CSV table of C-alpha atoms in Angstrom, one decimal:
chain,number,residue,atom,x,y,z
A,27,UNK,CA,97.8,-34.1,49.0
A,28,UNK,CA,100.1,-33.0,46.2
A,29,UNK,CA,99.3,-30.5,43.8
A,30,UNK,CA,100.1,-31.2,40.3
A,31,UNK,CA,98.4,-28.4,37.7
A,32,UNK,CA,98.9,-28.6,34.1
A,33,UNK,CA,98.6,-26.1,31.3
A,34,UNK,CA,96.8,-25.3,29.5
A,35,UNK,CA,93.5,-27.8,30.1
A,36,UNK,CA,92.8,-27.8,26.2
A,37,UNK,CA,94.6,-27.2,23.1
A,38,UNK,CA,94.2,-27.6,19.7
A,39,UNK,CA,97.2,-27.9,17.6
A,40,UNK,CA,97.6,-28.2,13.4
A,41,UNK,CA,99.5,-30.8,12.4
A,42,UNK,CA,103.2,-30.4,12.3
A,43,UNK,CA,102.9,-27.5,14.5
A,44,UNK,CA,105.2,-27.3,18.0
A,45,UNK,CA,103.0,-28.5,21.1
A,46,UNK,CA,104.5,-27.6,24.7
A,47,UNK,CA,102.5,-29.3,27.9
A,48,UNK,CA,103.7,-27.7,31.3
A,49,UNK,CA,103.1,-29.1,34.4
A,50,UNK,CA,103.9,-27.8,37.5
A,51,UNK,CA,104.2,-29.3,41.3
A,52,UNK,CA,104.6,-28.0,44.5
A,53,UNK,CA,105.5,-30.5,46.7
A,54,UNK,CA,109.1,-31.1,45.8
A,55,UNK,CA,108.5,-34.8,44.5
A,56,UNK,CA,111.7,-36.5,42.9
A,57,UNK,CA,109.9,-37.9,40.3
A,58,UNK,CA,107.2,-36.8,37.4
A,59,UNK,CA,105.7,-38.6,34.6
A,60,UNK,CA,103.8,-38.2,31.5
A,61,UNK,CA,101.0,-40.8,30.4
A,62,UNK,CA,98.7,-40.4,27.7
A,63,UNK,CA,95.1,-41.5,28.0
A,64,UNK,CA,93.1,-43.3,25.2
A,65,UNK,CA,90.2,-45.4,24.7
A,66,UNK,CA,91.0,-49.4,24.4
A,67,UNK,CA,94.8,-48.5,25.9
A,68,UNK,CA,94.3,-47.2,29.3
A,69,UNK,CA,97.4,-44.9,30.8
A,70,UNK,CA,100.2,-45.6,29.4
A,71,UNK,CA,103.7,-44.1,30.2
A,72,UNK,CA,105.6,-41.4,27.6
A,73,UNK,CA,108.7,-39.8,29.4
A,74,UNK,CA,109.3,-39.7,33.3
A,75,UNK,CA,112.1,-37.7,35.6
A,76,UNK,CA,114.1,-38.4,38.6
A,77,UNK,CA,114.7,-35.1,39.1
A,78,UNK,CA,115.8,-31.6,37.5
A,79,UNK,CA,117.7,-32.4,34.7
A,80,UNK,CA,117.0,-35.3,33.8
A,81,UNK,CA,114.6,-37.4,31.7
A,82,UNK,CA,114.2,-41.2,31.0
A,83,UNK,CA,112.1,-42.8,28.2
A,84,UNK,CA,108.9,-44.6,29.5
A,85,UNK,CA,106.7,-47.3,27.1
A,86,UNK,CA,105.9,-45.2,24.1
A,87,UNK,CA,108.3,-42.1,23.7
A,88,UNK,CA,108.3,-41.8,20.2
A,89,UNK,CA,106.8,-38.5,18.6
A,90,UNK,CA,107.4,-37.1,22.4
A,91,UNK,CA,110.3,-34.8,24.1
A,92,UNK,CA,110.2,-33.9,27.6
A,93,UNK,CA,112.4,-31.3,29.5
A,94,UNK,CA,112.7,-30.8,33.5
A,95,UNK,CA,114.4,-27.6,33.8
A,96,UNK,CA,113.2,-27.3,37.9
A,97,UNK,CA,112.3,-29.9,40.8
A,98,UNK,CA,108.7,-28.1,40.3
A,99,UNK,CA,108.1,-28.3,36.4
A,100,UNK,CA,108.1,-30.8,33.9
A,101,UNK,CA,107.3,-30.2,29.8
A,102,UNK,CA,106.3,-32.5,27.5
A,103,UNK,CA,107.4,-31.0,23.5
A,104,UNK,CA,105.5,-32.5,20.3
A,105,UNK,CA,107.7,-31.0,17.7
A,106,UNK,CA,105.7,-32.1,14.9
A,107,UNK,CA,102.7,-33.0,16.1
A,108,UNK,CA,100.1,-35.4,14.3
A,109,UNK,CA,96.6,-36.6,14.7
A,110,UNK,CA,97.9,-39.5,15.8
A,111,UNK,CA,99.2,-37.9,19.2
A,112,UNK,CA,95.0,-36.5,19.5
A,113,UNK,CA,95.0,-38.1,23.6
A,114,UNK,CA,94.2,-36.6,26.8
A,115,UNK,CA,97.6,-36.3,28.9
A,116,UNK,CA,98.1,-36.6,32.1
A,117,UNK,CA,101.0,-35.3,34.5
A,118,UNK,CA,101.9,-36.9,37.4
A,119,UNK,CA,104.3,-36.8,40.4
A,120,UNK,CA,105.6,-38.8,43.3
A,121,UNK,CA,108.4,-40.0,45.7
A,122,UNK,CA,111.4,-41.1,44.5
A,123,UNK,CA,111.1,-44.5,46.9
A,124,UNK,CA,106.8,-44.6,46.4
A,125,UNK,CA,106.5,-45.3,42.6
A,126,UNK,CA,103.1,-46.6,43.8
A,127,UNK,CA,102.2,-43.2,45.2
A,128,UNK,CA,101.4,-40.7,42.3
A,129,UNK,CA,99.5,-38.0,42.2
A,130,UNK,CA,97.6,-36.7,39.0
A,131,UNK,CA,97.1,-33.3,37.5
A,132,UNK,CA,93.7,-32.8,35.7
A,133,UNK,CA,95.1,-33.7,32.7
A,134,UNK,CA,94.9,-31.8,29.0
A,135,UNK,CA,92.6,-32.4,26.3
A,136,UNK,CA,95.0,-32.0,23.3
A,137,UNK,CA,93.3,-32.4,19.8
A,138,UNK,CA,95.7,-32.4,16.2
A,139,UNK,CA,94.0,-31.4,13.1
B,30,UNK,CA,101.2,-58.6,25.2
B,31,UNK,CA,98.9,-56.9,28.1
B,32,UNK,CA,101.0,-56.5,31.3
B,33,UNK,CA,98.1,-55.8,33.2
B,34,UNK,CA,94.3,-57.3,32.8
B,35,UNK,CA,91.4,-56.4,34.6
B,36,UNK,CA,87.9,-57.6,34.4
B,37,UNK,CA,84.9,-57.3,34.1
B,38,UNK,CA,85.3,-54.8,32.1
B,39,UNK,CA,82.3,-52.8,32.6
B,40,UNK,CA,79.6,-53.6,35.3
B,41,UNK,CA,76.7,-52.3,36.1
B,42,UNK,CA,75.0,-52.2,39.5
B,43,UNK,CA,72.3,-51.4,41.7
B,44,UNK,CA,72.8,-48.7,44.6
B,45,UNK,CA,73.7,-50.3,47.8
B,46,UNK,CA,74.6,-53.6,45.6
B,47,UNK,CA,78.8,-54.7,46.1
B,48,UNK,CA,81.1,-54.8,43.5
B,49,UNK,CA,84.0,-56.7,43.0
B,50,UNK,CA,86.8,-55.6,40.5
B,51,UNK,CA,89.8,-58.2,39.6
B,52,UNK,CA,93.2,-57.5,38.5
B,53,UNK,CA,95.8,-60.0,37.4
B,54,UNK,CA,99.7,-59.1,36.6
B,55,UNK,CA,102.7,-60.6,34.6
B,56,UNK,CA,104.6,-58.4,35.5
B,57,UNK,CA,106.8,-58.6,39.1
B,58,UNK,CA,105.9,-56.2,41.8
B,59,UNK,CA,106.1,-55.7,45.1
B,60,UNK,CA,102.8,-53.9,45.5
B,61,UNK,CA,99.4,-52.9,43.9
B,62,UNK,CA,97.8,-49.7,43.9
B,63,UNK,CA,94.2,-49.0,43.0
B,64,UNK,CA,93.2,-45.3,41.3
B,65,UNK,CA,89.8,-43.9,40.8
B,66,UNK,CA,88.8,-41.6,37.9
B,67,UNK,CA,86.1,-40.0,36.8
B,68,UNK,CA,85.3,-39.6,33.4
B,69,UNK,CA,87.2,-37.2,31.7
B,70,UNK,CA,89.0,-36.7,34.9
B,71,UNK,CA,92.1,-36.8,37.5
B,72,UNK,CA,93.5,-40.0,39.0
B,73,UNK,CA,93.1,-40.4,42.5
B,74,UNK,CA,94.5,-43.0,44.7
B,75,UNK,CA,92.4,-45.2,46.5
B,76,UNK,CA,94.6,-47.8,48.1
B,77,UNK,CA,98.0,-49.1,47.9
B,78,UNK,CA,99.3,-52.1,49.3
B,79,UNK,CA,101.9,-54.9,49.0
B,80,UNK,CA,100.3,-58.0,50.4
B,81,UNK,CA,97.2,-59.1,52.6
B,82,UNK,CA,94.1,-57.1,52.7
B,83,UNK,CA,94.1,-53.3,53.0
B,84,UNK,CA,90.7,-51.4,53.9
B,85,UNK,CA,89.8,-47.5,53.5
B,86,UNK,CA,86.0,-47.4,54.6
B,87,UNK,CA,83.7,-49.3,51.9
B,88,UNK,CA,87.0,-49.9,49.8
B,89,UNK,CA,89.2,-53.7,50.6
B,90,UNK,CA,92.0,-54.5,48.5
B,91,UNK,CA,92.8,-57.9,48.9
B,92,UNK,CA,96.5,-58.4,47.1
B,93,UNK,CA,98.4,-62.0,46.3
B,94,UNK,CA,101.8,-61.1,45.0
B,95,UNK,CA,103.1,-64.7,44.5
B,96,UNK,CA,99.9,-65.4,42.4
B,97,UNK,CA,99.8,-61.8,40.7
B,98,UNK,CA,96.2,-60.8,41.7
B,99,UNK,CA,94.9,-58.0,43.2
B,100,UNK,CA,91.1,-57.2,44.2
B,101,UNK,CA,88.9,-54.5,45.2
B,102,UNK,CA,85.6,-55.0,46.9
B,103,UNK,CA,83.8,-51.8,46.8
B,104,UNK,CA,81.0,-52.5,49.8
B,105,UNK,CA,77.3,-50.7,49.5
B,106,UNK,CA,77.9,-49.1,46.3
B,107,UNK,CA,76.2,-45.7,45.6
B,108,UNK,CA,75.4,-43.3,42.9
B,109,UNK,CA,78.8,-41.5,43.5
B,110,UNK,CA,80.8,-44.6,43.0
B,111,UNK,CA,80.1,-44.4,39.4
B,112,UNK,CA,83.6,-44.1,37.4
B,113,UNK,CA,87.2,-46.1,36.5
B,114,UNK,CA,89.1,-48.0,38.5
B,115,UNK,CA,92.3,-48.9,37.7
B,116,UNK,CA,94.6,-51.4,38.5
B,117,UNK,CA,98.6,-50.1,39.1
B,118,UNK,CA,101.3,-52.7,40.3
B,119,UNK,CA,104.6,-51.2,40.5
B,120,UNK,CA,107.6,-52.3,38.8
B,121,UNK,CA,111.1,-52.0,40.0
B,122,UNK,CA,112.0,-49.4,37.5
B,123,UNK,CA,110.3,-46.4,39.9
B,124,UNK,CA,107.1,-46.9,37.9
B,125,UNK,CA,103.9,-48.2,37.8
B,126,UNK,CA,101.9,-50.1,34.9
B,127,UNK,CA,98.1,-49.5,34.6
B,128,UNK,CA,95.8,-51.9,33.3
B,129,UNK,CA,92.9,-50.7,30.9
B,130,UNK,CA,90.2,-50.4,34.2
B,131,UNK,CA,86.7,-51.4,35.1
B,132,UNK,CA,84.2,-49.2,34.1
B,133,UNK,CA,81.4,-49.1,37.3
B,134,UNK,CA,77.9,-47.7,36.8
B,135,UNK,CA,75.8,-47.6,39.7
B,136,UNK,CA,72.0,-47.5,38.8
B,137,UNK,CA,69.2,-45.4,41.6
């Protein structure tokens, strides 16, 4: 199975501070996403990749920056980060040709004051 | 709108009692997949599959793409079955959708 780790596991951030997720894989998957989980909203999709260099805007980008320097790692940036973006997120990766076929880090507890 | 609904939304069993956990779609897909979580934990895939019925030990997917449904019949339930599932059809932008999930408690 793939492994997908993400750091760090919990963080808590001040509002309008700069928040940087990392996640890292090492399967060489094409393709990485970043959800964010809440309660009443299930999973839903921030910023995804096809690959190193590039980044696509999923369902609900806004607030949300995401870099793929590598085939292995994928960022997710808050810039100016507000309670509002309080969530647990959750990196993923999978085959280019399998959308259906992700595989989940543990996720990051990320709490704005 | 909700792209993806699921239902019941919670359900609460007794151990060695079958569940059954419904998923309906507006969206068009070619396939379904069905993730497990724990709470306040990692997604992990339980079955995947475009059409027909698809079985991984206790665990049958039964999937109707023209009619947008999915199921999961979760046979003999035990203690350890306890969590969310979620419902994932694929779109045919190289991602997936989730619905909201069913949250399973499974009594002693």
């Amino acid at each position: 199975e793939a492994a997908v780790t993400q750091s760090p596991r919990n963080k808590v951030a001040v509002t309008g501070g700069k928040v940087t997720l990392s996640c890292n894989q090492t399967n060489n998957h094409n393709n990485m996403y970043w959800y964010r989980q809440d309660t009443g909203h299930g999973l839903r999709l921030i910023h995804y990749s096809y690959g190193a260099g590039s980044t696509e805007k999923g369902d609900i980008p806004d607030g949300y920056k995401a870099s793929r320097p590598s085939q292995e790692n994928f960022s997710l940036i808050l810039e100016l980060a507000t309670p509002s973006q309080t969530s647990v997120y959750f990196c993923a990766s999978g085959d280019r040709d399998k959308p259906h076929e992700q595989y989940f880090g543990p996720g990051t507890r990320l709490t704005v004051l | 709108e909700q792209q993806v609904q699921q239902s019941p939304a919670s359900l609460v069993l007794q151990e060695a009692e079958n569940a059954e956990l419904q998923c309906s779609f507006s969206i068009f897909t070619n396939q379904v997949q069905w993730f497990y979580q724990r709470p306040g934990g990692r997604l992990v895939s339980l079955l995947y599959n475009p059409s027909g019925t698809k079985q991984s030990g206790r665990l049958t997917s039964t999937t109707v793409i023209k009619e947008r449904r999915s199921s999961l019949h979760i046979s003999s339930s035990q203690i350890t079955d306890s969590g969310t599932y979620l419902c994932a059809p694929d779109t045919n932008a190289y991602k997936v959708i989730f619905g909201k999930g069913t949250h399973l408690h499974v009594l002693p």
